[in-house]
Coordinates of C-alpha atoms and ligand atoms in Angstrom, one line a residue:
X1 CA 98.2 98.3 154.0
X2 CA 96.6 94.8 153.3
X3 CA 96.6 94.6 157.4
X4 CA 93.7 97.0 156.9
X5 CA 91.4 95.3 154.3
X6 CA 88.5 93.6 155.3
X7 CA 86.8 92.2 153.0
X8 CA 83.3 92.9 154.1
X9 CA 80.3 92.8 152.1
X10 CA 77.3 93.5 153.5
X11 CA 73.7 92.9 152.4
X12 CA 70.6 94.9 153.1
X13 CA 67.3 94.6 152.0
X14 CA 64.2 97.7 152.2
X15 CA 60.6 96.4 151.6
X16 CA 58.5 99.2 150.0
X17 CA 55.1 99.9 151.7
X18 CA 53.7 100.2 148.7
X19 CA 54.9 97.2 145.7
X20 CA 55.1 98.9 141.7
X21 CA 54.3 97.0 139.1
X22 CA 57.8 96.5 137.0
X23 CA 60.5 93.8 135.5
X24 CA 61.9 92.2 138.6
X25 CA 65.9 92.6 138.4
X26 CA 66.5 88.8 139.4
X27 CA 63.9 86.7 137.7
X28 CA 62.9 89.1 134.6
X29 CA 59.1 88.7 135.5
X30 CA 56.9 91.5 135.1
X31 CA 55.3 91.7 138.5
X32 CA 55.2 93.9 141.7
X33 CA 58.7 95.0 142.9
X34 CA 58.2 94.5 146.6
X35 CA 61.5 94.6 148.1
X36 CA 65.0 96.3 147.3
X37 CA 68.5 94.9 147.9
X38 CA 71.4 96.9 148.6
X39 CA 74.6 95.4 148.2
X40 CA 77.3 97.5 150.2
X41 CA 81.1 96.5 150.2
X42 CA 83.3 97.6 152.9
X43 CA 81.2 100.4 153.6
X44 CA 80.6 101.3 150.3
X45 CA 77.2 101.0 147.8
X46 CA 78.3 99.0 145.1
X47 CA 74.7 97.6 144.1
X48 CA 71.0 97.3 144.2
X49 CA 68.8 95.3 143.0
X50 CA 64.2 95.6 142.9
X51 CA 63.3 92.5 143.5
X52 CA 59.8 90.7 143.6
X53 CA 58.9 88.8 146.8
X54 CA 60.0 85.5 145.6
X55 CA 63.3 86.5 144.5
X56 CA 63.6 89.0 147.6
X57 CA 62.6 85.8 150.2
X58 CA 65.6 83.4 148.2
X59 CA 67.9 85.9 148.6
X60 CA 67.1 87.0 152.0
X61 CA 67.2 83.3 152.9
X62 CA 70.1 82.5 150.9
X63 CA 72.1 85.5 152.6
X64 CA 70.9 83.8 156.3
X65 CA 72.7 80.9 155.3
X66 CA 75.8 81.9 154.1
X67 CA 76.2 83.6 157.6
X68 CA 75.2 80.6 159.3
X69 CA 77.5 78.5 157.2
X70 CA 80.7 80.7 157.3
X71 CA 80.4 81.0 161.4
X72 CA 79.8 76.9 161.8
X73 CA 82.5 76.1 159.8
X74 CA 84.7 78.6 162.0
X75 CA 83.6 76.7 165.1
X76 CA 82.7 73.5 163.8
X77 CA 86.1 72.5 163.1
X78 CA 85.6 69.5 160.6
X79 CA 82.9 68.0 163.1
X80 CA 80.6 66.1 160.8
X81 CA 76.6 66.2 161.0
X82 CA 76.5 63.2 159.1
Ligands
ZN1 ZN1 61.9 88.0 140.8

């Protein structure tokens, strides 16, 4: 059974055409709501978040680099970059 678990959580984000005016979910600033994150776990919906475009451009960034990181240190092997 554990053979089968992968632990996959995947990240997606919607940008509405058209930004509402309401409390972002992240930040807690009234402002306009112009992107959505979905938060999906193998396979699954487990959470979303309406997010402003600041919070949304963080997390979209932040959710780059993790990937980035997690497949250099895979290949990277404990080379330094100083
Ligand atoms: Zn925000």
């Amino acid at each position: 059974m554990l053979s089968e678990v992968k632990a996959l959580s995947e990240v997606s984000f919607l940008t509405f055409s058209q930004p509402k005016k309401m409390k972002c979910e992240c930040c807690d600033r009234s402002t306009f709501i112009e992107v959505k994150m979905f938060v999906a776990r193998e396979g699954r919906l487990v959470g979303d978040l309406e997010l402003c475009s600041s919070c949304a451009e963080l997390l979209q960034q932040a959710v780059a680099r993790e990937n980035v990181v997690r497949e250099w240190d895979f290949s990277s092997g404990g080379e330094s970059l100083g």
